[in-house]
PDB file of C-alpha atoms in Angstrom:
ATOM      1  CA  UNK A   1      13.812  -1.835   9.417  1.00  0.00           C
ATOM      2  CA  UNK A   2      10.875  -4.205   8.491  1.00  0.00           C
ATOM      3  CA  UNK A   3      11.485  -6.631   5.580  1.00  0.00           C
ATOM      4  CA  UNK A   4       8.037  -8.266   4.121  1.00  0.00           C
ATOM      5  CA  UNK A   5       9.015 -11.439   1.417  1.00  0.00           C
ATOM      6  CA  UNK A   6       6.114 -12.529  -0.136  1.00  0.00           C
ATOM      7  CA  UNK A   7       5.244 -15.617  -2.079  1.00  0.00           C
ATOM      8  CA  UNK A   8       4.976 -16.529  -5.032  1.00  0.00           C
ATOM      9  CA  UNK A   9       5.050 -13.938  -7.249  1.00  0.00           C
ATOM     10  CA  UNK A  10       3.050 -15.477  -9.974  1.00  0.00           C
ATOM     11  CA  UNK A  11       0.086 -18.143  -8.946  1.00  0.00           C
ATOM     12  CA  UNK A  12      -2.206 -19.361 -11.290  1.00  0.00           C
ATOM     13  CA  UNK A  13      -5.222 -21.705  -9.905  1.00  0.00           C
ATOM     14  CA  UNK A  14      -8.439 -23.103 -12.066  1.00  0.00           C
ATOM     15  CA  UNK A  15     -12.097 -21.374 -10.915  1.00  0.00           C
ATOM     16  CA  UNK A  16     -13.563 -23.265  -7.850  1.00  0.00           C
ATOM     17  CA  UNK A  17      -9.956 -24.086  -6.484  1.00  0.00           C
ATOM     18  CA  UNK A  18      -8.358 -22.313  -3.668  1.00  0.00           C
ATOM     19  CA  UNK A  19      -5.329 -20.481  -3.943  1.00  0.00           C
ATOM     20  CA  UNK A  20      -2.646 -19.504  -0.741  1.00  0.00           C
ATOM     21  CA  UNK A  21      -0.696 -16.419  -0.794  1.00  0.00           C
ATOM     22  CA  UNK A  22       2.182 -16.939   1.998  1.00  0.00           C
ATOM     23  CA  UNK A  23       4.304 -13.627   3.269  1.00  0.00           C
ATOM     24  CA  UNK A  24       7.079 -13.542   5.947  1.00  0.00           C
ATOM     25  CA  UNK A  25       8.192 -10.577   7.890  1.00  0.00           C
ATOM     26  CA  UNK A  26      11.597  -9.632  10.117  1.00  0.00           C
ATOM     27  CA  UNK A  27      10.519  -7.069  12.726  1.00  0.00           C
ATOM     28  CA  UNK A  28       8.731  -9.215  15.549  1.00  0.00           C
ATOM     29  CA  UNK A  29       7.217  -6.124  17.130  1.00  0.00           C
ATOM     30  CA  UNK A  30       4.833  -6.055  13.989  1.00  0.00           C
ATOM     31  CA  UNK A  31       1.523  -5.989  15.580  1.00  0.00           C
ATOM     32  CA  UNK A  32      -1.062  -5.619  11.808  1.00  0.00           C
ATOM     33  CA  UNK A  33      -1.374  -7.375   8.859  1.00  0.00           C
ATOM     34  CA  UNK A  34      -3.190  -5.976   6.421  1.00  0.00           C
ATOM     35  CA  UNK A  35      -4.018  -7.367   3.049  1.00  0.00           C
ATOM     36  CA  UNK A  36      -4.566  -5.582   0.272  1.00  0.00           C
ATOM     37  CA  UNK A  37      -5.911  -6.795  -3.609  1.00  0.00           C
ATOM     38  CA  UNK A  38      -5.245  -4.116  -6.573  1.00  0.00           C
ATOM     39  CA  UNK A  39      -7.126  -5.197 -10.098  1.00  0.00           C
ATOM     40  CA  UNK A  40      -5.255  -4.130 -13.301  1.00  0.00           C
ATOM     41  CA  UNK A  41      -5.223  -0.050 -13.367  1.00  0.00           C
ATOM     42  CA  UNK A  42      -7.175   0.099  -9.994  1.00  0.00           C
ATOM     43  CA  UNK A  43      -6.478   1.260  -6.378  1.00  0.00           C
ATOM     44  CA  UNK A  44      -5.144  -0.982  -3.804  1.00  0.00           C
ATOM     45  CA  UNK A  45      -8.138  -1.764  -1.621  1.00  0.00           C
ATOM     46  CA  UNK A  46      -7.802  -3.738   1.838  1.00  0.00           C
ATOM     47  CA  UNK A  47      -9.508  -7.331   1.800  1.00  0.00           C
ATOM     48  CA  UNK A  48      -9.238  -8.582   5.519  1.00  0.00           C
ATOM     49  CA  UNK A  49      -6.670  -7.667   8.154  1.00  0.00           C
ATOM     50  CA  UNK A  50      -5.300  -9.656  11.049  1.00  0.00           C
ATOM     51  CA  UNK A  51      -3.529  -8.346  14.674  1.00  0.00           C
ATOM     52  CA  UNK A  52      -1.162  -9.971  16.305  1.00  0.00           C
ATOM     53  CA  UNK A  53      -3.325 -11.108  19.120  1.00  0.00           C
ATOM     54  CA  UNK A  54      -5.520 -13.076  16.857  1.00  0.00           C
ATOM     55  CA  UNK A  55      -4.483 -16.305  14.508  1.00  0.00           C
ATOM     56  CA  UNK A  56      -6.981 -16.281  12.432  1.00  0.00           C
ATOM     57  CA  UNK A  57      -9.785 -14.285  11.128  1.00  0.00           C
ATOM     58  CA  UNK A  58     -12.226 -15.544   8.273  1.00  0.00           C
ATOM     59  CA  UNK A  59     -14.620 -13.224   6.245  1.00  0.00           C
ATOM     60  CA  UNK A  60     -16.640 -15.154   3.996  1.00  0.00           C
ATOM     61  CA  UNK A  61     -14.310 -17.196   1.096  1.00  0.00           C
ATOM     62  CA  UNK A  62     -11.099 -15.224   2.497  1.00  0.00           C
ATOM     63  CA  UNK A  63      -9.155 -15.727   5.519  1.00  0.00           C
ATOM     64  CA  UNK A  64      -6.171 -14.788   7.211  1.00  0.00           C
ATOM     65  CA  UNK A  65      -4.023 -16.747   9.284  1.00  0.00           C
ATOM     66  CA  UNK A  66      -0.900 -15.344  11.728  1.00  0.00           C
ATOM     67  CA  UNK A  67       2.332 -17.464  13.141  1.00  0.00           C
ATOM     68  CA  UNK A  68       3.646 -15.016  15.582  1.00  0.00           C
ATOM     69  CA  UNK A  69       6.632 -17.269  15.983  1.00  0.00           C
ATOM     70  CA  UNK A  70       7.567 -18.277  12.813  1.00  0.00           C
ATOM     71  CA  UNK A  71       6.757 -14.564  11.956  1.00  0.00           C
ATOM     72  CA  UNK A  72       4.910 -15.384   8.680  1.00  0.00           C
ATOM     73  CA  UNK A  73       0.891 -14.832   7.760  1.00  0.00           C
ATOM     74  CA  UNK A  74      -0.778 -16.424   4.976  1.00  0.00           C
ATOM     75  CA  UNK A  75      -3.781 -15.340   2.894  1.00  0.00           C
ATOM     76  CA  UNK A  76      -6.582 -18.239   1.534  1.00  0.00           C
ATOM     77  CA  UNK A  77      -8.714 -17.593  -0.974  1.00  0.00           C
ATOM     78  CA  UNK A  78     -11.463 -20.498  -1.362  1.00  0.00           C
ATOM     79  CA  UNK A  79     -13.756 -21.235  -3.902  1.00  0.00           C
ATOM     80  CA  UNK A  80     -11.896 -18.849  -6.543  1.00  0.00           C
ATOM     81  CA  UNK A  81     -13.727 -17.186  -8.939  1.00  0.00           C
ATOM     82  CA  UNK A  82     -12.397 -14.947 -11.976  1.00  0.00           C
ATOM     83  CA  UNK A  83     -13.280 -12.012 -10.656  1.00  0.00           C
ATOM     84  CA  UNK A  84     -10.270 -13.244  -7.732  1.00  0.00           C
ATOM     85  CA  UNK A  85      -8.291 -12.063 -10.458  1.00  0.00           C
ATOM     86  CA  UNK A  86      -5.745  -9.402  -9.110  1.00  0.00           C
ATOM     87  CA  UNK A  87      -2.190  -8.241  -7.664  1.00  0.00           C
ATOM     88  CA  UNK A  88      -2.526  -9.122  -3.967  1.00  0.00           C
ATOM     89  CA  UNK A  89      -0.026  -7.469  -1.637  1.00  0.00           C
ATOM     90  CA  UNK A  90       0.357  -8.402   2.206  1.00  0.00           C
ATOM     91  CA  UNK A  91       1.885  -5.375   4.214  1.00  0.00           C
ATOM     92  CA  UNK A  92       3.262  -5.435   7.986  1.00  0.00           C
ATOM     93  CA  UNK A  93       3.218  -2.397  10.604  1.00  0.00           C
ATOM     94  CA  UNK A  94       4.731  -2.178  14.127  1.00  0.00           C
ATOM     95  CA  UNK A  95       2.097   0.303  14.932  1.00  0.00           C
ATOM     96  CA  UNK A  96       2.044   2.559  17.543  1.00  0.00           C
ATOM     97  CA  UNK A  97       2.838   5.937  16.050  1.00  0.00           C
ATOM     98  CA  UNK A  98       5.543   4.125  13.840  1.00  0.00           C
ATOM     99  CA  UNK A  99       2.709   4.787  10.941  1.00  0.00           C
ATOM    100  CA  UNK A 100       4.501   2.723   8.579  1.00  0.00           C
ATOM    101  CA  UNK A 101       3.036  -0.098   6.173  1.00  0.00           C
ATOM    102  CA  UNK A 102       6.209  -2.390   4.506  1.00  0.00           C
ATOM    103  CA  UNK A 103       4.612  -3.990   1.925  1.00  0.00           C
ATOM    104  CA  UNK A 104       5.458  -7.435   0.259  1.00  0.00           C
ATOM    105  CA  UNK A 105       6.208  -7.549  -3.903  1.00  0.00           C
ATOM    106  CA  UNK A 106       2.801  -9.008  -4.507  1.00  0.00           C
ATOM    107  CA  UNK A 107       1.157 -11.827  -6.321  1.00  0.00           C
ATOM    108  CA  UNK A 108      -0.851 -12.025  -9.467  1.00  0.00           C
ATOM    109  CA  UNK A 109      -3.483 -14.486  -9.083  1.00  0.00           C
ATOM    110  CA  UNK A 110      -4.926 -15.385 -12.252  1.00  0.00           C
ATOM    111  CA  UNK A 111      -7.953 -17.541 -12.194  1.00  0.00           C
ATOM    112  CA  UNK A 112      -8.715 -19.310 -15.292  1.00  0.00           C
ATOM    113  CA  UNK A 113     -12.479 -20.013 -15.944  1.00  0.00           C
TER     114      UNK A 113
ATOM    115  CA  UNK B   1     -18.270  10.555   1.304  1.00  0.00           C
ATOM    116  CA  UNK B   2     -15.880  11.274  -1.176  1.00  0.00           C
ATOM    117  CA  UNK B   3     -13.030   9.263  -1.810  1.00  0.00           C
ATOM    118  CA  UNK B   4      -8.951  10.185  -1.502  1.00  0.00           C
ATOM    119  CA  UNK B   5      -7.995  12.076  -4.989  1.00  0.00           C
ATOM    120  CA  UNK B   6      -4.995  12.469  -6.194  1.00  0.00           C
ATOM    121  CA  UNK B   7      -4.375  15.464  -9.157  1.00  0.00           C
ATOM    122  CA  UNK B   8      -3.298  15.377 -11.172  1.00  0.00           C
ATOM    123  CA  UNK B   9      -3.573  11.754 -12.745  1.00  0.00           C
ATOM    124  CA  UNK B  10      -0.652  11.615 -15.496  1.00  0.00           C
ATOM    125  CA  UNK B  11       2.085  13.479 -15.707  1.00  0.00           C
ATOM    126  CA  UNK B  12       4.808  13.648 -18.331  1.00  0.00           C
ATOM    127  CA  UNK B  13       8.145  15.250 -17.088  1.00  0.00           C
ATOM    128  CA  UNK B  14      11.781  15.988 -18.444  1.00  0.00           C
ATOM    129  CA  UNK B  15      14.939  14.673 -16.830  1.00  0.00           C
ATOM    130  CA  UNK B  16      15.818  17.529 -14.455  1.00  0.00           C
ATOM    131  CA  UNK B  17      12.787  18.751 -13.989  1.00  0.00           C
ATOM    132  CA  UNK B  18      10.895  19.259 -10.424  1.00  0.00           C
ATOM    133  CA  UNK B  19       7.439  17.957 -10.481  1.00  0.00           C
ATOM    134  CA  UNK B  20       4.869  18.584  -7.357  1.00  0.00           C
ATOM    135  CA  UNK B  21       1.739  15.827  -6.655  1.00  0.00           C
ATOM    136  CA  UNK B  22      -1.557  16.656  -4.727  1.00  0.00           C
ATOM    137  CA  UNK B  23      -3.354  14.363  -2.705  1.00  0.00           C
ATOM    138  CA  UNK B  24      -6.750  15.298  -0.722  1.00  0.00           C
ATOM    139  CA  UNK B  25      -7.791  12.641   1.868  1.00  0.00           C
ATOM    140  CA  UNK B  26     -11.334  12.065   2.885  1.00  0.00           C
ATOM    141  CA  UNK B  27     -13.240  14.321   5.618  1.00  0.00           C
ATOM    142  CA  UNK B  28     -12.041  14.100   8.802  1.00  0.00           C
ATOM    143  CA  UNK B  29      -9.013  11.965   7.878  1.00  0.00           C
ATOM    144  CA  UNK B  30      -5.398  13.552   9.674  1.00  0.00           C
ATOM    145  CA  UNK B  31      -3.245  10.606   8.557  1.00  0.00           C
ATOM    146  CA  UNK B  32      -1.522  10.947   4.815  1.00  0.00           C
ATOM    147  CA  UNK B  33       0.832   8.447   3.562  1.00  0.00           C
ATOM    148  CA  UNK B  34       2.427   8.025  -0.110  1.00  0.00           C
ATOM    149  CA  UNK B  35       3.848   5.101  -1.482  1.00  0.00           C
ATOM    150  CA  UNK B  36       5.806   4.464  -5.060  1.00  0.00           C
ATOM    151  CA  UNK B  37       4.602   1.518  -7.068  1.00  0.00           C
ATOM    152  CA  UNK B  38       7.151  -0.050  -9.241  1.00  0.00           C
ATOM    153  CA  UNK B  39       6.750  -3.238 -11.357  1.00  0.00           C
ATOM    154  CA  UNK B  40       9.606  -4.206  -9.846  1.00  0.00           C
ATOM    155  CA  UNK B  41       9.839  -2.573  -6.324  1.00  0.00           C
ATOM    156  CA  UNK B  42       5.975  -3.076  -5.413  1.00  0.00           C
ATOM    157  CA  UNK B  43       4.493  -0.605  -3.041  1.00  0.00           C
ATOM    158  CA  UNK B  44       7.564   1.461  -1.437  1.00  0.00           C
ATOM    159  CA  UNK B  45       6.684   3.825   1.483  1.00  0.00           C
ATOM    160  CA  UNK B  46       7.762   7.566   0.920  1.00  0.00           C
ATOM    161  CA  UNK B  47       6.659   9.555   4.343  1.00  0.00           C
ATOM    162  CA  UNK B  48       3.806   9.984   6.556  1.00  0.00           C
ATOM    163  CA  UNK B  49       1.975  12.885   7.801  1.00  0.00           C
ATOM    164  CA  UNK B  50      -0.545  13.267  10.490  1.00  0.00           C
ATOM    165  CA  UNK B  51      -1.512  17.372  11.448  1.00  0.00           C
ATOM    166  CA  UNK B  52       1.105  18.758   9.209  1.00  0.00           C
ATOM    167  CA  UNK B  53       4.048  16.470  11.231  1.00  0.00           C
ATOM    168  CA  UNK B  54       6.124  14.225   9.256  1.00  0.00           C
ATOM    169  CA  UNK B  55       5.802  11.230  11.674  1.00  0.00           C
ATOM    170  CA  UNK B  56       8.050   8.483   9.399  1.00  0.00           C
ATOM    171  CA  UNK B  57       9.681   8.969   6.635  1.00  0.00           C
ATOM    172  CA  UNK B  58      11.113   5.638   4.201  1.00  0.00           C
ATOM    173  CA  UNK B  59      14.538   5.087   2.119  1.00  0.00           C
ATOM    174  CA  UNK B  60      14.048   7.814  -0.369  1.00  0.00           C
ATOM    175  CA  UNK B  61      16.676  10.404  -1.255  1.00  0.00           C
ATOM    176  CA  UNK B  62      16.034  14.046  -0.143  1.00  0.00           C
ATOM    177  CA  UNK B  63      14.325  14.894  -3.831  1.00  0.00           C
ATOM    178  CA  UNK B  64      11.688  13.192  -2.574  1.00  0.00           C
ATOM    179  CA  UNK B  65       9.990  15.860  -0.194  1.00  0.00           C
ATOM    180  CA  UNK B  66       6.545  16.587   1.295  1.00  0.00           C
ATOM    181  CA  UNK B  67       3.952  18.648   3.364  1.00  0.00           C
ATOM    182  CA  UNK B  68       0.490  18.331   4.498  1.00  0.00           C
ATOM    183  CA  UNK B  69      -1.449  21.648   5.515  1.00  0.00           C
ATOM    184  CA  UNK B  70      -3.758  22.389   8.257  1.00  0.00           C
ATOM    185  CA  UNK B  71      -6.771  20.939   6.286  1.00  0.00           C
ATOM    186  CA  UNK B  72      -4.864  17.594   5.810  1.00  0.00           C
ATOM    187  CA  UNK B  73      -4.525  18.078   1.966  1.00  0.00           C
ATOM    188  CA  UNK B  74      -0.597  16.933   1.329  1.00  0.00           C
ATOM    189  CA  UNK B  75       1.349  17.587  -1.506  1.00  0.00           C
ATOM    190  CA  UNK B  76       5.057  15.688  -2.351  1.00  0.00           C
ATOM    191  CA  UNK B  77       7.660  16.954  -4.508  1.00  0.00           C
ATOM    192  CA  UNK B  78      10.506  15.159  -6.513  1.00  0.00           C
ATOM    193  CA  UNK B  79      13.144  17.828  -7.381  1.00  0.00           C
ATOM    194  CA  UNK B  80      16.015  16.890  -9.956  1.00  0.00           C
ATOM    195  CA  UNK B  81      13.775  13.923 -11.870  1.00  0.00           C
ATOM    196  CA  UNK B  82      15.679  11.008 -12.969  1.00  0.00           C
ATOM    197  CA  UNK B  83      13.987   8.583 -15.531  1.00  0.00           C
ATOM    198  CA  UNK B  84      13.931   5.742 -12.336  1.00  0.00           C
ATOM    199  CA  UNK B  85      11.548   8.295 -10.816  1.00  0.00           C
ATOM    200  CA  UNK B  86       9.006   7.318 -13.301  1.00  0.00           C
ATOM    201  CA  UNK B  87       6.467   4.979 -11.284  1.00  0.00           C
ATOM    202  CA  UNK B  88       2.694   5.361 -10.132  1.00  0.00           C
ATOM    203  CA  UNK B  89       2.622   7.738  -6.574  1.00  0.00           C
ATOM    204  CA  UNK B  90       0.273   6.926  -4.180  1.00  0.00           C
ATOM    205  CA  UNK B  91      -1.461   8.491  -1.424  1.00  0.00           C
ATOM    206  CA  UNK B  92      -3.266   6.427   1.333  1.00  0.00           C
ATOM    207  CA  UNK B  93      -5.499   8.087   4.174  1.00  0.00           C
ATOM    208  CA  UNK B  94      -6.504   7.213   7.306  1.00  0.00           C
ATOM    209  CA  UNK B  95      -8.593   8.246  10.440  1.00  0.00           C
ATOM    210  CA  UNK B  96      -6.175   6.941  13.275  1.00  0.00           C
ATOM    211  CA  UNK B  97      -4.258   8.469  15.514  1.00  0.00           C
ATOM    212  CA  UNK B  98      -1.913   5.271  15.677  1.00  0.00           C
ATOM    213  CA  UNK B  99      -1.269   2.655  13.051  1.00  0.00           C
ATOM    214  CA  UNK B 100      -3.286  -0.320  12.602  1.00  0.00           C
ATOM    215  CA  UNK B 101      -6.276   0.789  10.934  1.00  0.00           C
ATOM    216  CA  UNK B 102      -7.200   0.624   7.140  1.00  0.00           C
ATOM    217  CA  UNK B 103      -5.733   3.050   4.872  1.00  0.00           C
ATOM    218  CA  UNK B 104      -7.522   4.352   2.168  1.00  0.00           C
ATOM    219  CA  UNK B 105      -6.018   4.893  -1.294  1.00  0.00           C
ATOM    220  CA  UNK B 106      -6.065   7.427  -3.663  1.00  0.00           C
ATOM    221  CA  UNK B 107      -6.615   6.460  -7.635  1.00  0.00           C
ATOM    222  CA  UNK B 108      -2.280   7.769  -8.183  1.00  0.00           C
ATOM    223  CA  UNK B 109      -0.953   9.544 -10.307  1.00  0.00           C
ATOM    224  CA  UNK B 110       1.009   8.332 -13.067  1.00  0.00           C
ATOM    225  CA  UNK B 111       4.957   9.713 -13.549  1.00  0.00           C
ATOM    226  CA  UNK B 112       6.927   9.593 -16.534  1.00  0.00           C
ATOM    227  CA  UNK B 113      10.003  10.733 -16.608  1.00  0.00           C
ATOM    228  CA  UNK B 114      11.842  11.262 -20.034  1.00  0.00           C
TER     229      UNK B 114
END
C-alpha cells in the first residue's frame, strides 16, 4: 500500500521567515495531495491541495509544489507569522474509488515572534 | 451549513470493554471516512463508507468495525478495548463520488482506555 514519509518532524523558523515542509510517497499512481494544518486541540482543516497534473499551485503566502518523478511534494509557507503555528500533515490518494488518504506523521511548526 | 459532529466528544472506557462512536457528516455529503490520531502514529485510516458500502478499509484488526446508514450518519465500534486503543477518532466527510476532493473533519472524539 501507500507509504507517505514526511519531513521534519519538528521545524522551528523566526516570524517573517519561510519555512518548507517536504513529504515523499511510494505508490506512483497517487494522483492528490492534499495538505492539511491542525492547531493544538483543533480539527485538521485542508490548506491547499495539488493533482498530479499540476506542479505547482500558489494561494496567497502558501504553495504547493509536485515532483511526479522523484515522487515527493513539498509545502512553503512564506512570510510566517505566529498564527502559522500548527501540526501540518501532507496526505497522498490514488483516487479513483480507492477513497483512501495515507497521511504523513506531521510537522510542528512553531513560529517564534 | 452545519459542520461534521462527532458524539460523543470524550469517552472514558475499561480494558475489555466495547465502545461505539457517532459521526454525522454535513447535508448532502455520502462519503464517511475515520481516521485514528496517535502522537506517535499520526493520522491512521480506519475504513470508508460511501451509501452504506464499505469501499476501503485500512490495517486495523477486526475490533475495529463500522456502518453508515441510509442518511449517511456512520457509527464505528471497537470491541475488546485494549489501553493502545486510546487515541483521538476521527471522522472526515466528503461530497465526491471519487477521491480527490477535500474532506471535511469532524471535531473527534477523545478515547481513553484504562
Amino acid at each position: 500500500g501507500e507509504n507517505v514519509e514526511q519531513h521534519p518532524s519538528t521545524l522551528s523558523v523566526q516570524e517573517g521567515d519561510s519555512a518548507v515542509i517536504k513529504c515523499t510517497y511510494s505508490d506512483s499512481a497517487s494522483n492528490y495531495f492534499p495538505w492539511y494544518k491542525q492547531e493544538l486541540g483543533k480539527r485538521p482543516q485542508l490548506i491547499i491541495d495539488i493533482r498530479s497534473n499540476v506542479g505547482e499551485k500558489k494561494d496567497q503566502r502558501i504553495a504547493v509544489t509536485l515532483n511526479k518523478t522523484a515522487k515527493h511534494f513539498s509545502l512553503h509557507i512564506t512570510e510566517t507569522q505566529p498564527e502559522d503555528s500548527a501540526v501540518y500533515f501532507c496526505a497522498a490518494s490514488t483516487g479513483g474509488s480507492n477513497y483512501k488518504l495515507t497521511f504523513g506523521k506531521g510537522t510542528l511548526l512553531t513560529v517564534n515572534p | 451549513k452545519a459542520g461534521v459532529t462527532q458524539t460523543p466528544r470524550y469517552l472514558i472506557k475499561t480494558r475489555g470493554q466495547q465502545v461505539t462512536l457517532s459521526c454525522s457528516p454535513i447535508s448532502g455529503h455520502r462519503s464517511v471516512s475515520w481516521y485514528q490520531q496517535t502522537p506517535g502514529q499520526g493520522l491512521q485510516f480506519l475504513f470508508e463508507y460511501f451509501s452504506e458500502t464499505q469501499r476501503n478499509k485500512g490495517n486495523f484488526p477486526g475490533r475495529f468495525s463500522g456502518r453508515q446508514f441510509s442518511n449517511s450518519r456512520s457509527e464505528m465500534n471497537v470491541s475488546t478495548l485494549e489501553l493502545g486503543d486510546s487515541a483521538l477518532y476521527l471522522c472526515a466527510s466528503s461530497l465526491a463520488l471519487i477521491a480527490g476532493h477535500e474532506q471535511y473533519f469532524g471535531p473527534g472524539t477523545r478515547l481513553t482506555v484504562t
